Short mmCIF file of C-alpha atoms in Angstrom, two decimals:
data_model
loop_
_atom_site.label_atom_id
_atom_site.label_comp_id
_atom_site.label_asym_id
_atom_site.label_seq_id
_atom_site.Cartn_x
_atom_site.Cartn_y
_atom_site.Cartn_z
CA MET A 1 -8.68 2.74 1.30
CA PRO A 2 -8.70 -0.78 -0.03
CA ARG A 3 -10.62 -3.23 2.10
CA ARG A 4 -9.82 -6.75 3.18
CA HIS A 5 -10.19 -8.84 0.11
CA GLY A 6 -11.69 -12.02 -1.30
CA PRO A 7 -9.36 -14.69 0.09
CA THR A 8 -9.36 -12.96 3.42
CA ARG A 9 -13.02 -13.72 3.88
CA LEU A 10 -12.02 -17.31 4.64
CA VAL A 11 -9.95 -16.30 7.65
CA VAL A 12 -11.89 -13.37 9.06
CA GLY A 13 -13.21 -15.57 11.85
CA LEU A 14 -9.70 -16.54 12.86
CA LEU A 15 -8.59 -12.93 12.96
CA GLY A 16 -11.26 -12.16 15.56
CA SER A 17 -10.00 -10.40 18.60
CA VAL A 18 -6.35 -10.38 17.57
CA LEU A 19 -7.12 -7.64 15.06
CA LEU A 20 -8.97 -5.46 17.54
CA THR A 21 -5.71 -3.68 18.25
CA ALA A 22 -4.99 -2.94 14.58
CA CYS A 23 -5.45 0.78 14.00
CA GLN A 24 -7.24 1.39 10.73
CA SER A 25 -8.28 4.33 8.67
CA GLY A 26 -8.33 2.16 5.57
CA PRO A 27 -7.93 -1.40 4.26
CA PRO A 28 -7.43 -4.43 6.45
CA THR A 29 -4.02 -5.91 6.89
CA GLY A 30 -1.92 -8.85 5.97
CA ARG A 31 -0.42 -11.10 8.58
CA SER A 32 2.67 -12.00 10.41
CA THR A 33 5.31 -14.19 8.97
CA SER A 34 6.86 -17.12 10.72
CA THR A 35 7.92 -18.86 7.54
CA PRO A 36 11.43 -20.32 7.31
CA SER A 37 12.33 -17.75 4.69
CA SER A 38 11.49 -14.81 6.95
CA PRO A 39 14.54 -12.53 7.20
CA SER A 40 16.20 -12.57 10.59
CA HIS A 41 16.16 -9.36 12.57
CA GLN A 42 19.82 -10.05 13.37
CA GLN A 43 20.58 -9.66 9.68
CA GLN A 44 22.27 -6.41 8.70
CA ARG A 45 21.41 -4.46 5.60
CA PRO A 46 23.88 -5.28 2.81
CA ALA A 47 26.00 -2.64 1.12
CA LEU A 48 24.11 -0.34 -1.23
CA LEU A 49 23.68 -1.92 -4.65
CA PRO A 50 22.88 -0.30 -8.00
CA PRO A 51 19.13 -0.48 -8.81
CA SER A 52 19.87 -2.47 -11.99
CA VAL A 53 20.86 -5.47 -9.87
CA ALA A 54 17.21 -6.10 -8.98
CA THR A 55 16.28 -6.43 -12.66
CA GLY A 56 19.25 -8.54 -13.69
CA PRO A 57 18.86 -12.00 -15.24
CA ASN A 58 18.61 -15.35 -13.48
CA LEU A 59 17.36 -14.10 -10.13
CA THR A 60 14.53 -15.53 -8.10
CA PRO A 61 11.77 -13.10 -7.05
CA GLN A 62 13.09 -13.27 -3.50
CA GLN A 63 16.59 -12.36 -4.67
CA ARG A 64 15.20 -9.46 -6.70
CA LEU A 65 13.32 -8.07 -3.72
CA THR A 66 16.34 -8.50 -1.46
CA ALA A 67 18.53 -6.72 -4.02
CA LEU A 68 15.92 -3.99 -4.36
CA ALA A 69 15.85 -3.52 -0.59
CA ALA A 70 19.63 -3.09 -0.66
CA SER A 71 19.56 -0.51 -3.44
CA ILE A 72 16.63 1.85 -2.92
CA ALA A 73 17.31 5.54 -2.49
CA ALA A 74 15.88 8.01 -0.03
CA VAL A 75 13.33 10.50 -1.36
CA PRO A 76 12.95 14.20 -0.47
CA ALA A 77 9.92 13.53 1.75
CA ASP A 78 12.08 11.33 3.99
CA THR A 79 13.68 14.57 5.25
CA THR A 80 10.44 16.43 6.05
CA THR A 81 9.02 14.20 8.78
CA ASP A 82 9.09 17.13 11.23
CA ARG A 83 6.18 18.77 9.40
CA PRO A 84 2.91 18.32 11.27
CA TYR A 85 0.78 16.68 8.56
CA THR A 86 1.20 13.53 6.50
CA TYR A 87 -0.36 13.87 3.06
CA LEU A 88 -1.60 11.01 0.86
CA HIS A 89 -3.37 11.14 -2.50
CA LEU A 90 -4.99 7.88 -3.58
CA GLN A 91 -7.31 6.72 -6.33
CA MET A 92 -9.22 3.52 -5.60
CA TRP A 93 -11.52 1.02 -7.26
CA ASN A 94 -13.17 -1.43 -4.86
CA ARG A 95 -15.76 -4.17 -5.22
CA ALA A 96 -19.03 -3.57 -3.41
CA THR A 97 -21.37 -6.55 -3.90
CA ASN A 98 -22.27 -6.30 -7.63
CA ALA A 99 -20.55 -3.04 -8.47
CA ILE A 100 -17.20 -1.25 -8.39
CA THR A 101 -16.88 1.95 -6.37
CA ARG A 102 -14.47 4.61 -7.68
CA THR A 103 -12.90 7.17 -5.34
CA ASP A 104 -10.24 9.87 -5.44
CA LEU A 105 -9.03 10.55 -1.90
CA ARG A 106 -6.71 13.19 -0.48
CA ARG A 107 -5.91 12.93 3.22
CA TRP A 108 -4.08 15.25 5.58
CA ARG A 109 -3.43 13.60 8.95
CA ARG A 110 -1.96 15.53 11.88
CA SER A 111 0.57 13.20 13.46
CA ALA A 112 0.37 14.72 16.93
CA ASP A 113 -3.28 13.85 17.55
CA ASN A 114 -4.57 11.90 14.53
CA SER A 115 -6.92 14.67 13.45
CA GLY A 116 -7.10 16.01 9.94
CA ARG A 117 -9.07 16.47 6.76
CA GLU A 118 -10.07 14.40 3.74
CA THR A 119 -11.39 15.44 0.36
CA THR A 120 -13.07 12.81 -1.78
CA ARG A 121 -14.39 12.71 -5.31
CA ARG A 122 -16.70 9.80 -6.18
CA LEU A 123 -17.59 8.63 -9.64
CA PRO A 124 -20.86 6.72 -10.17
CA ASP A 125 -20.50 3.03 -9.33
CA MET A 126 -19.76 0.67 -12.22
CA LEU A 127 -22.27 -2.18 -12.35
CA GLY A 128 -20.63 -5.58 -12.63
CA VAL A 129 -17.27 -6.63 -11.26
CA ASN A 130 -15.26 -7.58 -14.34
CA HIS A 131 -13.85 -4.08 -14.63
CA HIS A 132 -10.41 -2.90 -15.76
CA PRO A 133 -9.57 0.68 -14.68
CA ASP A 134 -7.78 2.67 -17.38
CA PRO A 135 -6.11 6.08 -17.82
CA ASP A 136 -9.17 7.66 -19.47
CA GLU A 137 -11.32 6.74 -16.50
CA ARG A 138 -8.91 8.53 -14.16
CA LYS A 139 -9.54 11.81 -15.99
CA LEU A 140 -13.20 11.70 -14.90
CA PHE A 141 -12.29 12.31 -11.26
CA ALA A 142 -11.43 15.95 -12.03
CA HIS A 143 -15.09 16.59 -12.91
CA ALA A 144 -16.67 14.67 -10.00
CA PRO A 145 -18.19 16.62 -7.08
CA GLN A 146 -15.86 17.05 -4.12
CA LYS A 147 -16.74 16.35 -0.50
CA THR A 148 -14.64 17.58 2.42
CA THR A 149 -14.66 15.86 5.82
CA GLN A 150 -12.98 17.20 8.95
CA TYR A 151 -11.75 14.71 11.54
CA GLY A 152 -11.31 15.55 15.19
CA GLN A 153 -8.63 14.37 17.55
CA GLY A 154 -8.03 10.62 17.47
CA THR A 155 -10.37 9.87 14.57
CA LEU A 156 -7.82 9.41 11.74
CA ARG A 157 -5.87 6.49 13.10
CA HIS A 158 -2.90 4.84 11.44
CA TYR A 159 -3.00 1.36 9.96
CA LEU A 160 -0.26 0.38 12.40
CA PRO A 161 0.91 2.40 15.40
CA GLU A 162 3.69 4.80 14.54
CA PRO A 163 6.48 4.22 13.91
CA SER A 164 5.82 1.01 11.99
CA PRO A 165 8.51 -1.67 12.48
CA THR A 166 11.69 -1.58 10.40
CA ASP A 167 12.46 -5.25 11.03
CA PRO A 168 10.58 -7.39 8.47
CA THR A 169 9.69 -10.19 10.88
CA THR A 170 8.41 -7.76 13.48
CA LEU A 171 6.49 -5.95 10.76
CA ALA A 172 4.86 -9.18 9.62
CA HIS A 173 3.86 -9.99 13.19
CA ALA A 174 2.34 -6.53 13.52
CA LEU A 175 0.33 -6.93 10.33
CA ALA A 176 -1.24 -10.19 11.52
CA PRO A 177 -0.67 -12.83 14.19
CA PRO A 178 1.60 -15.84 13.56
CA ILE A 179 -1.30 -18.17 14.42
CA LEU A 180 -2.60 -17.57 10.87
CA ALA A 181 0.63 -18.59 9.13
CA ASN A 182 -0.71 -21.98 8.01
CA GLU A 183 -3.90 -20.61 6.44
CA PRO A 184 -4.10 -20.91 2.62
CA ALA A 185 -4.68 -17.17 2.29
CA TYR A 186 -1.61 -16.27 4.36
CA PRO A 187 0.61 -15.11 1.46
CA LEU A 188 -2.19 -12.86 0.21
CA LEU A 189 -2.69 -11.40 3.64
CA LEU A 190 0.96 -10.39 3.76
CA ALA A 191 0.65 -8.72 0.37
CA SER A 192 -2.60 -6.95 1.29
CA GLY A 193 -1.01 -5.85 4.57
CA VAL A 194 1.79 -4.11 2.71
CA VAL A 195 -0.78 -2.35 0.53
CA GLY A 196 -2.83 -1.40 3.58
CA LEU A 197 0.19 0.06 5.33
CA ALA A 198 1.37 2.06 2.31
CA THR A 199 -2.11 3.47 1.67
CA SER A 200 -2.58 4.59 5.27
CA GLN A 201 0.65 6.20 6.38
CA TYR A 202 3.97 7.52 5.16
CA LEU A 203 6.75 4.92 4.95
CA ASN A 204 10.25 6.30 5.29
CA HIS A 205 13.39 4.82 3.76
CA GLN A 206 13.97 2.18 6.43
CA GLN A 207 10.29 1.26 6.56
CA ARG A 208 10.21 0.77 2.78
CA ILE A 209 13.22 -1.52 3.08
CA ALA A 210 11.32 -3.54 5.70
CA THR A 211 8.30 -3.99 3.42
CA LEU A 212 10.53 -5.20 0.57
CA ARG A 213 12.30 -7.70 2.81
CA LEU A 214 8.92 -8.85 4.11
CA LEU A 215 7.71 -9.47 0.55
CA ALA A 216 10.95 -11.36 -0.11
CA SER A 217 9.99 -13.75 2.70
CA ILE A 218 6.91 -14.97 0.79
CA PRO A 219 7.99 -18.23 -0.87
CA THR A 220 5.33 -18.13 -3.60
CA ILE A 221 5.80 -14.54 -4.75
CA THR A 222 6.54 -14.17 -8.48
CA TYR A 223 8.22 -11.49 -10.56
CA GLN A 224 6.36 -10.21 -13.62
CA GLY A 225 8.95 -7.81 -14.98
CA LYS A 226 8.70 -4.10 -15.58
CA THR A 227 5.20 -2.75 -16.09
CA THR A 228 3.30 0.53 -16.18
CA ASP A 229 0.37 1.41 -13.95
CA ILE A 230 -2.65 3.33 -15.21
CA ALA A 231 -1.06 6.59 -14.05
CA GLY A 232 1.72 5.98 -16.56
CA ARG A 233 4.44 5.18 -14.02
CA THR A 234 6.87 2.33 -14.60
CA GLY A 235 7.76 -0.06 -11.82
CA LEU A 236 8.66 -3.65 -11.03
CA ALA A 237 5.65 -5.96 -10.76
CA PHE A 238 5.45 -8.75 -8.20
CA ALA A 239 2.45 -11.02 -7.73
CA VAL A 240 1.12 -13.25 -4.96
CA THR A 241 -1.54 -15.84 -5.80
CA ALA A 242 -3.38 -17.91 -3.19
CA ASP A 243 -6.85 -19.04 -2.26
CA GLY A 244 -8.53 -17.90 -5.47
CA SER A 245 -7.04 -14.43 -5.65
CA THR A 246 -3.99 -12.61 -7.00
CA TRP A 247 -2.43 -9.44 -5.67
CA GLN A 248 -0.10 -7.55 -8.01
CA LEU A 249 2.18 -4.93 -6.47
CA ILE A 250 3.97 -2.38 -8.67
CA ILE A 251 7.04 -1.02 -6.91
CA ASP A 252 9.27 1.88 -7.90
CA GLY A 253 12.63 0.33 -8.72
CA HIS A 254 14.60 3.34 -7.45
CA THR A 255 12.82 4.32 -4.24
CA GLY A 256 11.00 1.14 -3.18
CA GLU A 257 7.71 3.05 -2.98
CA LEU A 258 4.52 1.17 -3.76
CA LEU A 259 2.98 2.78 -6.83
CA ALA A 260 -0.08 0.58 -7.27
CA GLY A 261 -1.75 -2.53 -5.90
CA HIS A 262 -4.23 -4.62 -7.86
CA GLU A 263 -6.27 -7.62 -6.72
CA ARG A 264 -8.38 -9.83 -8.96
CA VAL A 265 -10.33 -12.86 -7.83
CA THR A 266 -11.43 -16.06 -9.56
CA GLY A 267 -14.24 -18.44 -8.73
CA THR A 268 -17.98 -17.93 -9.06
CA ARG A 269 -17.71 -14.13 -9.29
CA PRO A 270 -14.38 -13.48 -10.96
CA GLY A 271 -13.12 -10.01 -11.63
CA LEU A 272 -11.71 -6.93 -9.97
CA PHE A 273 -11.64 -6.76 -6.21
CA SER A 274 -9.39 -3.76 -5.65
CA TYR A 275 -7.13 -1.40 -7.56
CA VAL A 276 -5.33 1.41 -5.74
CA LEU A 277 -2.92 4.06 -6.99
CA ILE A 278 -0.69 5.96 -4.56
CA LEU A 279 -0.20 9.20 -6.47
CA GLU A 280 1.39 11.44 -3.86
CA ARG A 281 2.77 10.99 -0.37
CA GLY A 282 4.77 13.23 1.91
CA HIS A 283 4.53 15.85 4.62
CA THR A 284 3.16 19.36 4.76
CA THR A 285 2.55 22.19 7.19
CA ASP A 286 -1.25 22.49 6.92
CA THR A 287 -4.34 20.96 5.34
CA SER A 288 -4.75 23.52 2.58
CA GLU A 289 -2.02 22.25 0.28
CA PRO A 290 -0.47 18.98 -0.88
CA CYS A 291 3.12 18.12 0.07
CA GLU A 292 5.55 20.99 0.14
CA PRO A 293 8.99 20.33 -1.34
CA PRO A 294 11.83 20.11 1.20
CA THR A 295 14.03 23.12 1.72
CA PRO A 296 17.23 22.69 -0.34
CA VAL A 297 20.37 22.11 1.67
CA GLU A 298 22.98 24.77 1.00
#
C-alpha cells in the first residue's frame, strides 16, 4: 500500500493521537474537510447525467467532479458484497530512502473477522528516486518470486471502519481531523486519503460518489484531461499540488473507480514518491481465486 507521503511529513506531529483510531493495512490517510466548498450532507444527489458531461468544455475541475459524481454507473462487483472476501490486486512503486521499491500485491480479506491472505511479488529495488514506472516494467512482476502470507483474525484491518461514509464531509472528517484544515499540506492529505481508502477496501457505488464529491471540495484541484495509466487504461486525470508535492489521480469516467494514483515531489530530492495501480477489485468466495463474476440476473 502507498505510504504517507512527502508533504505529509510536515504534519505528522500534528496528526499524533488523532490518527491512532485510523485502521490501516496500507497507506496513511488524507484529512477532513471543513473548507467552505465542502459539499453539504443535506445536499441530494442530482439526477443521473451522461458521462460526457464531465468532459465537456468550460467547466471548472470542481464542476467536472460534481458532474462525474452525478453520472457514474454501478459495476458488477457492487452486487456481490454478500461474498465473504474482498479482493484487491495492486501494483505499487514507493520511495524508500534512496531507492524505489516495486511490489505486486493481491489481497483477500475476510470481512467478518479481518483475516485473510496476501500474495506479493517483489522486484529488486531501483536505486535513485527519479524513476518513471512504465508498461515494460510491469511485465517483470510475472517472473518475480511469490511470497504468500496468511493473516489471522483481526490482523487485516480496513483503512477506515466499514462501511466508509457516503457523505463527503463526514468522509473527509474520517480521513483526518478538521484541526489540520489550515495546514499547507491539507489538500494533498485529502488526495492521499482517497488513494489510501481505494487501495485498502472495496468502495461501492455510493462510496465512490462520496470520494468524487470530496475531491470536488478541494479548491486547488486541477483537471488535466483524459490520460492513460501504465496499465493502458484511459481515465480522467485530476491533480492536487501543495507543499512541494503533486498527487495525480486517474479516475474511470464511467464508474468513478480510481485506476491509478501518482505522487511526485520537488525540493532537494525531487522525483517519484508513490505510484499505485488498482488493477482488480471485487468480492469472492475464498482466497484461492480472484473476483468471481456476479451471477447473471434472469
